[in-house]
Amino acid sequence: MPISARRLAPEERRRQLVDVALELFAENVHADVGLEDVADRADVQRSLLYRYFPGGKPDLYLAVVKEAWRRLVHRVDTDPSRPLDRKLPENVATFLDLGEARDPALRVAGQARRVDDPRVRAVVRDSRRAWAQRMAVNHLSTPDPGATVMAALTGYLALAEVLMEEWLVHRTVGREQVEAVLEGALPSLVKLARSI
Amino acid sequence: MPISARRLAPEERRRQLVDVALELFAENVHADVGLEDVADRADVQRSLLYRYFPGGKPDLYLAVVKEAWRRLVHRVDTDPSRPLDRKLPENVATFLDLGEARDPALRVAGQARRVDDPRVRAVVRDSRRAWAQRMAVNHLSTPDPGATVMAALTGYLALAEVLMEEWLVHRTVGREQVEAVLEGALPSLVKLARSI
């Protein structure tokens, strides 16, 4: 067993394995990433992975998707001391920057939408809702804006994902267009959903 | 070989196989549907499926996804003699009706978003764009409204899919709420995207 496998405390080790796997899943198609690749990259024995992720690849992948979304959700600035008309463009810009930089967490989150595992689907929905709550905090000063606003905000994220893809993958639109649609659509959608 | 396998002309046979497969894929998880099931249900030999779909299940599934979206796109009323303020609510209602009735084409289209095959992804995107064009015809009297409007309309469909799921799967919102968000969000999104 390589030395590195002995040195870390369990929580640290688990985090290291998830971080390494996140990079691998971001760079490759889901089906192409095996536990061997993760073990190699982390410089540990494959058996160690099963200690932390007894179900193997699906368990590890679930932890990776959770971690990717956790990182993204925490990028949403909800500082109450800053005005919304500054925070909204900056939050939009933050995510477009991540997209432009091919951020691993964003890539994993994007791919996870297409993994047909009910547990992954649940994580994606929960994460979108956590993100929606942060938008609700910014726009309505509450993390609990009611079911219609929550559904609309979750839908807005799906719209944002499509726009990012049109920009970064299909190149049909530029960053400025995506930015303007995302900044303009959110306040009116919140207002609409709130009025229902 | 059962008699039914001999009777149909090739185009008719192909359509029958796709129709039968569409029902099966709508009722089951993608991974759980095998060519045997389709052959059994269509009352043909498995080998016949390979004559029409040489690549086997992936080819058949691709044809199923195309057919499902084709049916949905053609449900969008674009009759130029009818005013938009009647067509928009009726088009929204049509799709909510399909959702409520667990329409097979709508179910297949929903599941296809989660199938990680580049060809399926391309069909989903092309189909969403075909749908977007029909919305553009209704809202802007042109099937070619420019890249920003097309991207925004494609994103709107993703938003609509999330709202349908919140209503039909998670039951967080009711039909009335989904209806009101979808009817209200579309005109303002088109207006916004057009102004960019």
Short mmCIF file of C-alpha atoms in Angstrom, two decimals:
data_model
loop_
_atom_site.label_atom_id
_atom_site.label_comp_id
_atom_site.label_asym_id
_atom_site.label_seq_id
_atom_site.Cartn_x
_atom_site.Cartn_y
_atom_site.Cartn_z
CA MET A 1 0.00 0.00 0.00
CA PRO A 2 1.48 3.38 -0.92
CA ILE A 3 2.51 5.56 1.97
CA SER A 4 -0.11 8.19 1.14
CA ALA A 5 -2.84 5.67 1.91
CA ARG A 6 -1.77 5.51 5.55
CA ARG A 7 -1.24 9.13 6.36
CA LEU A 8 -4.65 10.76 6.17
CA ALA A 9 -7.42 10.78 8.75
CA PRO A 10 -10.62 9.13 7.48
CA GLU A 11 -12.46 12.39 6.82
CA GLU A 12 -9.48 13.85 5.00
CA ARG A 13 -9.01 10.67 3.02
CA ARG A 14 -12.62 10.59 1.98
CA ARG A 15 -12.43 14.19 0.86
CA GLN A 16 -9.25 13.48 -1.11
CA LEU A 17 -10.90 10.54 -2.88
CA VAL A 18 -13.96 12.59 -3.76
CA ASP A 19 -11.81 15.47 -5.02
CA VAL A 20 -9.73 13.17 -7.20
CA ALA A 21 -12.82 11.42 -8.55
CA LEU A 22 -14.50 14.75 -9.24
CA GLU A 23 -11.61 15.80 -11.48
CA LEU A 24 -11.76 12.47 -13.31
CA PHE A 25 -15.51 12.57 -13.84
CA ALA A 26 -15.22 16.17 -15.04
CA GLU A 27 -12.65 15.21 -17.66
CA ASN A 28 -14.32 12.03 -18.91
CA VAL A 29 -17.62 10.51 -19.88
CA HIS A 30 -19.25 8.91 -16.83
CA ALA A 31 -19.11 5.41 -18.30
CA ASP A 32 -15.39 5.70 -18.98
CA VAL A 33 -14.32 6.35 -15.39
CA GLY A 34 -13.49 3.22 -13.39
CA LEU A 35 -12.56 2.76 -9.76
CA GLU A 36 -9.06 1.75 -10.94
CA ASP A 37 -8.59 5.19 -12.47
CA VAL A 38 -9.59 6.88 -9.24
CA ALA A 39 -7.37 4.59 -7.17
CA ASP A 40 -4.43 5.20 -9.51
CA ARG A 41 -4.86 8.96 -9.49
CA ALA A 42 -5.27 9.03 -5.69
CA ASP A 43 -2.37 6.64 -5.29
CA VAL A 44 -4.30 4.19 -3.13
CA GLN A 45 -5.39 0.57 -3.40
CA ARG A 46 -8.70 -0.07 -5.04
CA SER A 47 -9.86 -1.88 -1.89
CA LEU A 48 -9.56 1.37 0.04
CA LEU A 49 -12.23 2.91 -2.18
CA TYR A 50 -14.67 0.21 -1.12
CA ARG A 51 -14.03 1.02 2.52
CA TYR A 52 -15.30 4.55 1.94
CA PHE A 53 -17.81 3.74 -0.80
CA PRO A 54 -19.14 0.23 -0.12
CA GLY A 55 -21.36 0.29 -3.20
CA GLY A 56 -18.39 1.04 -5.44
CA LYS A 57 -18.64 3.41 -8.38
CA PRO A 58 -22.29 4.43 -7.92
CA ASP A 59 -21.64 5.42 -4.30
CA LEU A 60 -18.48 7.30 -5.19
CA TYR A 61 -20.21 9.06 -8.06
CA LEU A 62 -23.07 10.10 -5.81
CA ALA A 63 -20.58 11.67 -3.40
CA VAL A 64 -18.91 13.42 -6.35
CA VAL A 65 -22.18 14.89 -7.62
CA LYS A 66 -23.07 16.10 -4.12
CA GLU A 67 -19.68 17.72 -3.73
CA ALA A 68 -19.85 19.37 -7.17
CA TRP A 69 -23.23 20.93 -6.43
CA ARG A 70 -22.17 21.91 -2.92
CA ARG A 71 -19.31 23.92 -4.39
CA LEU A 72 -21.58 25.57 -6.95
CA VAL A 73 -24.36 26.44 -4.52
CA HIS A 74 -21.86 28.11 -2.23
CA ARG A 75 -20.71 30.32 -5.05
CA VAL A 76 -24.03 32.15 -4.94
CA ASP A 77 -23.41 35.40 -3.11
CA THR A 78 -26.23 36.02 -0.63
CA ASP A 79 -24.56 38.80 1.36
CA PRO A 80 -27.55 40.78 2.69
CA SER A 81 -25.51 43.96 2.93
CA ARG A 82 -25.10 44.15 -0.84
CA PRO A 83 -27.87 45.42 -3.13
CA LEU A 84 -29.57 42.98 -5.49
CA ASP A 85 -28.78 45.03 -8.58
CA ARG A 86 -25.11 44.40 -7.86
CA LYS A 87 -25.43 40.81 -6.62
CA LEU A 88 -27.54 39.51 -9.52
CA PRO A 89 -25.12 40.48 -12.34
CA GLU A 90 -22.18 39.33 -10.25
CA ASN A 91 -23.76 35.98 -9.49
CA VAL A 92 -24.54 35.47 -13.16
CA ALA A 93 -20.99 36.47 -14.08
CA THR A 94 -19.55 34.07 -11.51
CA PHE A 95 -21.23 31.13 -13.21
CA LEU A 96 -20.39 32.23 -16.71
CA ASP A 97 -16.77 32.55 -15.55
CA LEU A 98 -16.93 29.00 -14.23
CA GLY A 99 -18.35 27.84 -17.53
CA GLU A 100 -15.67 29.62 -19.51
CA ALA A 101 -12.97 28.12 -17.27
CA ARG A 102 -14.43 24.64 -17.74
CA ASP A 103 -14.84 24.37 -14.00
CA PRO A 104 -14.87 20.69 -12.92
CA ALA A 105 -17.80 21.10 -10.51
CA LEU A 106 -19.92 22.76 -13.19
CA ARG A 107 -19.02 20.05 -15.68
CA VAL A 108 -19.91 17.28 -13.25
CA ALA A 109 -23.21 18.98 -12.40
CA GLY A 110 -24.00 19.28 -16.10
CA GLN A 111 -23.25 15.66 -16.80
CA ALA A 112 -25.13 14.44 -13.74
CA ARG A 113 -28.40 15.57 -15.32
CA ARG A 114 -27.88 12.78 -17.82
CA VAL A 115 -27.10 9.96 -15.41
CA ASP A 116 -30.17 7.82 -15.04
CA ASP A 117 -29.79 6.82 -11.37
CA PRO A 118 -32.67 7.75 -9.05
CA ARG A 119 -30.25 8.69 -6.26
CA VAL A 120 -28.35 11.02 -8.60
CA ARG A 121 -31.62 12.54 -9.77
CA ALA A 122 -32.60 13.20 -6.15
CA VAL A 123 -29.26 14.90 -5.45
CA VAL A 124 -29.61 17.07 -8.56
CA ARG A 125 -33.11 18.14 -7.57
CA ASP A 126 -32.17 18.78 -3.93
CA SER A 127 -29.17 20.79 -5.07
CA ARG A 128 -31.16 22.85 -7.53
CA ARG A 129 -33.58 23.58 -4.72
CA ALA A 130 -30.75 24.60 -2.39
CA TRP A 131 -29.58 26.96 -5.12
CA ALA A 132 -33.15 28.21 -5.63
CA GLN A 133 -33.34 28.97 -1.91
CA ARG A 134 -30.28 31.18 -2.17
CA MET A 135 -31.84 33.03 -5.09
CA ALA A 136 -35.00 33.43 -3.00
CA VAL A 137 -32.92 34.89 -0.17
CA ASN A 138 -31.53 37.47 -2.57
CA HIS A 139 -34.75 38.33 -4.36
CA LEU A 140 -37.34 37.89 -1.63
CA SER A 141 -35.30 37.89 1.58
CA THR A 142 -36.47 34.41 2.52
CA PRO A 143 -35.17 30.88 1.93
CA ASP A 144 -38.79 29.68 1.97
CA PRO A 145 -40.59 31.60 -0.79
CA GLY A 146 -43.39 29.09 -1.33
CA ALA A 147 -43.78 26.17 -3.71
CA THR A 148 -44.54 28.11 -6.89
CA VAL A 149 -41.51 30.39 -6.59
CA MET A 150 -39.33 27.41 -5.70
CA ALA A 151 -40.54 25.50 -8.76
CA ALA A 152 -40.04 28.53 -11.01
CA LEU A 153 -36.52 29.15 -9.69
CA THR A 154 -35.61 25.49 -10.15
CA GLY A 155 -36.90 25.77 -13.70
CA TYR A 156 -34.82 28.90 -14.20
CA LEU A 157 -31.70 26.87 -13.40
CA ALA A 158 -32.63 24.37 -16.11
CA LEU A 159 -33.07 27.30 -18.51
CA ALA A 160 -29.67 28.63 -17.46
CA GLU A 161 -28.08 25.23 -18.13
CA VAL A 162 -29.49 25.17 -21.66
CA LEU A 163 -28.26 28.70 -22.35
CA MET A 164 -24.78 27.84 -21.07
CA GLU A 165 -24.74 24.83 -23.39
CA GLU A 166 -25.84 26.89 -26.38
CA TRP A 167 -22.99 29.24 -25.64
CA LEU A 168 -20.19 26.85 -24.65
CA VAL A 169 -20.99 23.72 -26.64
CA HIS A 170 -23.01 24.76 -29.67
CA ARG A 171 -21.67 28.30 -29.96
CA THR A 172 -24.97 29.67 -31.24
CA VAL A 173 -24.87 32.62 -28.83
CA GLY A 174 -22.19 34.61 -27.08
CA ARG A 175 -21.56 35.25 -23.42
CA GLU A 176 -23.16 38.71 -23.60
CA GLN A 177 -26.44 37.27 -24.85
CA VAL A 178 -26.55 34.57 -22.17
CA GLU A 179 -25.68 37.14 -19.52
CA ALA A 180 -28.45 39.50 -20.64
CA VAL A 181 -31.10 36.76 -20.78
CA LEU A 182 -30.16 35.35 -17.38
CA GLU A 183 -30.06 38.77 -15.70
CA GLY A 184 -33.27 39.93 -17.29
CA ALA A 185 -35.34 36.78 -16.91
CA LEU A 186 -34.82 36.14 -13.21
CA PRO A 187 -36.49 39.20 -11.63
CA SER A 188 -39.53 38.98 -13.89
CA LEU A 189 -39.88 35.25 -13.28
CA VAL A 190 -39.71 35.74 -9.52
CA LYS A 191 -42.28 38.52 -9.71
CA LEU A 192 -44.57 36.38 -11.86
CA ALA A 193 -44.30 33.27 -9.68
CA ARG A 194 -44.86 35.31 -6.55
CA SER A 195 -48.05 36.79 -7.94
CA ILE A 196 -49.58 33.35 -8.55
CA MET B 1 -42.19 -16.39 -38.10
CA PRO B 2 -45.64 -15.13 -37.06
CA ILE B 3 -47.97 -14.19 -39.85
CA SER B 4 -48.02 -10.53 -38.85
CA ALA B 5 -44.34 -10.27 -39.66
CA ARG B 6 -45.00 -10.97 -43.31
CA ARG B 7 -47.98 -8.81 -43.97
CA LEU B 8 -46.77 -5.24 -43.65
CA ALA B 9 -44.92 -3.10 -46.17
CA PRO B 10 -41.46 -2.04 -44.95
CA GLU B 11 -42.46 1.52 -44.04
CA GLU B 12 -45.56 0.31 -42.24
CA ARG B 13 -43.58 -2.37 -40.45
CA ARG B 14 -40.96 0.11 -39.34
CA ARG B 15 -43.65 2.44 -38.03
CA GLN B 16 -45.30 -0.43 -36.17
CA LEU B 17 -42.03 -1.42 -34.53
CA VAL B 18 -41.31 2.16 -33.47
CA ASP B 19 -44.84 2.58 -32.11
CA VAL B 20 -44.63 -0.61 -30.11
CA ALA B 21 -41.18 0.28 -28.80
CA LEU B 22 -42.35 3.77 -27.89
CA GLU B 23 -45.06 2.31 -25.67
CA LEU B 24 -42.56 0.00 -24.00
CA PHE B 25 -39.98 2.71 -23.39
CA ALA B 26 -42.70 4.97 -22.01
CA GLU B 27 -43.77 2.33 -19.51
CA ASN B 28 -40.31 1.23 -18.40
CA VAL B 29 -36.89 2.44 -17.44
CA HIS B 30 -34.68 2.66 -20.54
CA ALA B 31 -32.25 0.01 -19.26
CA ASP B 32 -35.07 -2.46 -18.61
CA VAL B 33 -36.35 -2.58 -22.19
CA GLY B 34 -34.77 -5.25 -24.37
CA LEU B 35 -35.17 -6.06 -28.03
CA GLU B 36 -36.88 -9.29 -26.99
CA ASP B 37 -39.63 -7.30 -25.29
CA VAL B 38 -40.19 -5.23 -28.40
CA ALA B 39 -40.19 -8.32 -30.64
CA ASP B 40 -42.63 -10.10 -28.32
CA ARG B 41 -45.00 -7.16 -28.15
CA ALA B 42 -44.85 -6.61 -31.92
CA ASP B 43 -45.21 -10.33 -32.50
CA VAL B 44 -42.15 -10.57 -34.74
CA GLN B 45 -38.80 -12.33 -34.65
CA ARG B 46 -35.96 -10.50 -32.99
CA SER B 47 -33.96 -10.79 -36.21
CA LEU B 48 -36.52 -8.63 -37.97
CA LEU B 49 -35.70 -5.78 -35.60
CA TYR B 50 -32.09 -5.89 -36.76
CA ARG B 51 -33.20 -5.60 -40.35
CA TYR B 52 -34.80 -2.23 -39.57
CA PHE B 53 -32.39 -1.16 -36.83
CA PRO B 54 -28.99 -2.65 -37.67
CA GLY B 55 -27.39 -1.16 -34.55
CA GLY B 56 -29.95 -2.89 -32.33
CA LYS B 57 -31.39 -1.20 -29.26
CA PRO B 58 -29.55 2.15 -29.60
CA ASP B 59 -30.81 2.56 -33.18
CA LEU B 60 -34.33 1.58 -32.25
CA TYR B 61 -34.30 3.90 -29.25
CA LEU B 62 -33.10 6.78 -31.38
CA ALA B 63 -36.01 6.25 -33.75
CA VAL B 64 -38.36 6.12 -30.75
CA VAL B 65 -37.09 9.41 -29.34
CA LYS B 66 -37.40 11.08 -32.73
CA GLU B 67 -40.94 9.82 -33.12
CA ALA B 68 -41.92 10.91 -29.59
CA TRP B 69 -40.65 14.46 -30.16
CA ARG B 70 -42.18 14.58 -33.65
CA ARG B 71 -45.57 13.86 -32.14
CA LEU B 72 -45.11 16.51 -29.45
CA VAL B 73 -43.83 19.23 -31.76
CA HIS B 74 -46.82 18.75 -34.01
CA ARG B 75 -49.13 19.33 -31.10
CA VAL B 76 -48.10 23.00 -31.03
CA ASP B 77 -50.89 24.93 -32.69
CA THR B 78 -49.41 27.51 -35.06
CA ASP B 79 -52.60 28.36 -36.94
CA PRO B 80 -51.95 31.96 -38.08
CA SER B 81 -55.66 32.75 -38.20
CA ARG B 82 -55.98 32.39 -34.43
CA PRO B 83 -54.86 35.14 -32.04
CA LEU B 84 -51.87 34.50 -29.77
CA ASP B 85 -53.80 35.21 -26.59
CA ARG B 86 -55.96 32.20 -27.41
CA LYS B 87 -53.23 29.96 -28.84
CA LEU B 88 -50.76 30.40 -25.98
CA PRO B 89 -53.08 29.22 -23.18
CA GLU B 90 -54.38 26.42 -25.38
CA ASN B 91 -50.91 25.23 -26.30
CA VAL B 92 -49.91 25.23 -22.63
CA ALA B 93 -53.10 23.36 -21.75
CA THR B 94 -52.47 20.79 -24.47
CA PHE B 95 -49.15 19.82 -22.90
CA LEU B 96 -50.45 19.81 -19.37
CA ASP B 97 -53.25 17.52 -20.60
CA LEU B 98 -50.64 15.21 -22.11
CA GLY B 99 -48.74 15.22 -18.82
CA GLU B 100 -51.85 14.47 -16.83
CA ALA B 101 -52.73 11.62 -19.20
CA ARG B 102 -49.21 10.19 -18.88
CA ASP B 103 -48.82 10.48 -22.64
CA PRO B 104 -46.21 7.99 -23.90
CA ALA B 105 -44.50 10.49 -26.22
CA LEU B 106 -44.14 13.01 -23.41
CA ARG B 107 -42.77 10.35 -21.09
CA VAL B 108 -40.23 9.17 -23.64
CA ALA B 109 -39.15 12.76 -24.32
CA GLY B 110 -38.73 13.32 -20.59
CA GLN B 111 -36.64 10.20 -20.11
CA ALA B 112 -34.53 10.86 -23.20
CA ARG B 113 -33.00 13.88 -21.48
CA ARG B 114 -31.30 11.41 -19.16
CA VAL B 115 -29.92 9.02 -21.74
CA ASP B 116 -26.24 9.72 -22.17
CA ASP B 117 -25.88 8.95 -25.88
CA PRO B 118 -24.59 11.78 -28.10
CA ARG B 119 -27.04 10.87 -30.86
CA VAL B 120 -29.97 11.03 -28.45
CA ARG B 121 -28.70 14.36 -27.13
CA ALA B 122 -28.57 15.70 -30.68
CA VAL B 123 -32.15 14.57 -31.34
CA VAL B 124 -33.36 16.17 -28.12
CA ARG B 125 -31.69 19.46 -28.98
CA ASP B 126 -32.90 19.44 -32.59
CA SER B 127 -36.41 18.65 -31.42
CA ARG B 128 -36.42 21.37 -28.79
CA ARG B 129 -35.30 23.77 -31.52
CA ALA B 130 -38.08 22.59 -33.84
CA TRP B 131 -40.49 23.28 -30.99
CA ALA B 132 -38.87 26.65 -30.37
CA GLN B 133 -39.36 27.53 -34.02
CA ARG B 134 -43.07 26.89 -33.71
CA MET B 135 -43.22 29.13 -30.66
CA ALA B 136 -41.33 31.76 -32.66
CA VAL B 137 -43.89 31.48 -35.45
CA ASN B 138 -46.65 32.17 -32.94
CA HIS B 139 -44.95 34.96 -31.03
CA LEU B 140 -42.87 36.65 -33.72
CA SER B 141 -44.39 35.38 -36.97
CA THR B 142 -41.13 33.83 -38.08
CA PRO B 143 -39.52 30.40 -37.70
CA ASP B 144 -36.12 32.10 -37.73
CA PRO B 145 -36.14 34.58 -34.84
CA GLY B 146 -32.37 34.77 -34.38
CA ALA B 147 -29.97 32.88 -32.15
CA THR B 148 -30.75 34.59 -28.85
CA VAL B 149 -34.49 34.06 -29.09
CA MET B 150 -33.94 30.46 -30.19
CA ALA B 151 -31.67 29.81 -27.21
CA ALA B 152 -34.11 31.47 -24.82
CA LEU B 153 -37.06 29.47 -26.18
CA THR B 154 -35.08 26.24 -25.94
CA GLY B 155 -34.30 27.15 -22.35
CA TYR B 156 -37.98 27.84 -21.74
CA LEU B 157 -38.75 24.25 -22.72
CA ALA B 158 -36.26 23.01 -20.12
CA LEU B 159 -37.97 25.24 -17.56
CA ALA B 160 -41.32 23.81 -18.62
CA GLU B 161 -40.04 20.26 -18.17
CA VAL B 162 -38.91 21.02 -14.61
CA LEU B 163 -42.26 22.59 -13.76
CA MET B 164 -44.12 19.58 -15.16
CA GLU B 165 -41.97 17.31 -13.02
CA GLU B 166 -42.57 19.38 -9.90
CA TRP B 167 -46.28 19.05 -10.57
CA LEU B 168 -46.58 15.44 -11.75
CA VAL B 169 -43.75 13.68 -9.92
CA HIS B 170 -42.98 15.68 -6.79
CA ARG B 171 -46.43 17.20 -6.35
CA THR B 172 -45.06 20.44 -4.92
CA VAL B 173 -47.27 22.58 -7.15
CA GLY B 174 -50.63 22.17 -8.86
CA ARG B 175 -51.61 22.38 -12.47
CA GLU B 176 -52.92 25.93 -12.07
CA GLN B 177 -49.56 27.18 -10.82
CA VAL B 178 -47.64 25.51 -13.65
CA GLU B 179 -50.13 26.85 -16.15
CA ALA B 180 -49.83 30.41 -14.86
CA VAL B 181 -46.00 30.37 -14.81
CA LEU B 182 -45.76 28.90 -18.30
CA GLU B 183 -48.30 31.31 -19.78
CA GLY B 184 -46.82 34.33 -18.05
CA ALA B 185 -43.13 33.60 -18.57
CA LEU B 186 -43.13 32.98 -22.31
CA PRO B 187 -44.16 36.41 -23.68
CA SER B 188 -41.80 38.28 -21.37
CA LEU B 189 -38.93 35.94 -22.17
CA VAL B 190 -39.49 36.37 -25.91
CA LYS B 191 -39.64 40.14 -25.48
CA LEU B 192 -36.46 40.15 -23.42
CA ALA B 193 -34.49 37.90 -25.78
CA ARG B 194 -35.63 39.90 -28.76
CA SER B 195 -34.38 43.12 -27.24
CA ILE B 196 -30.85 41.73 -26.79
#
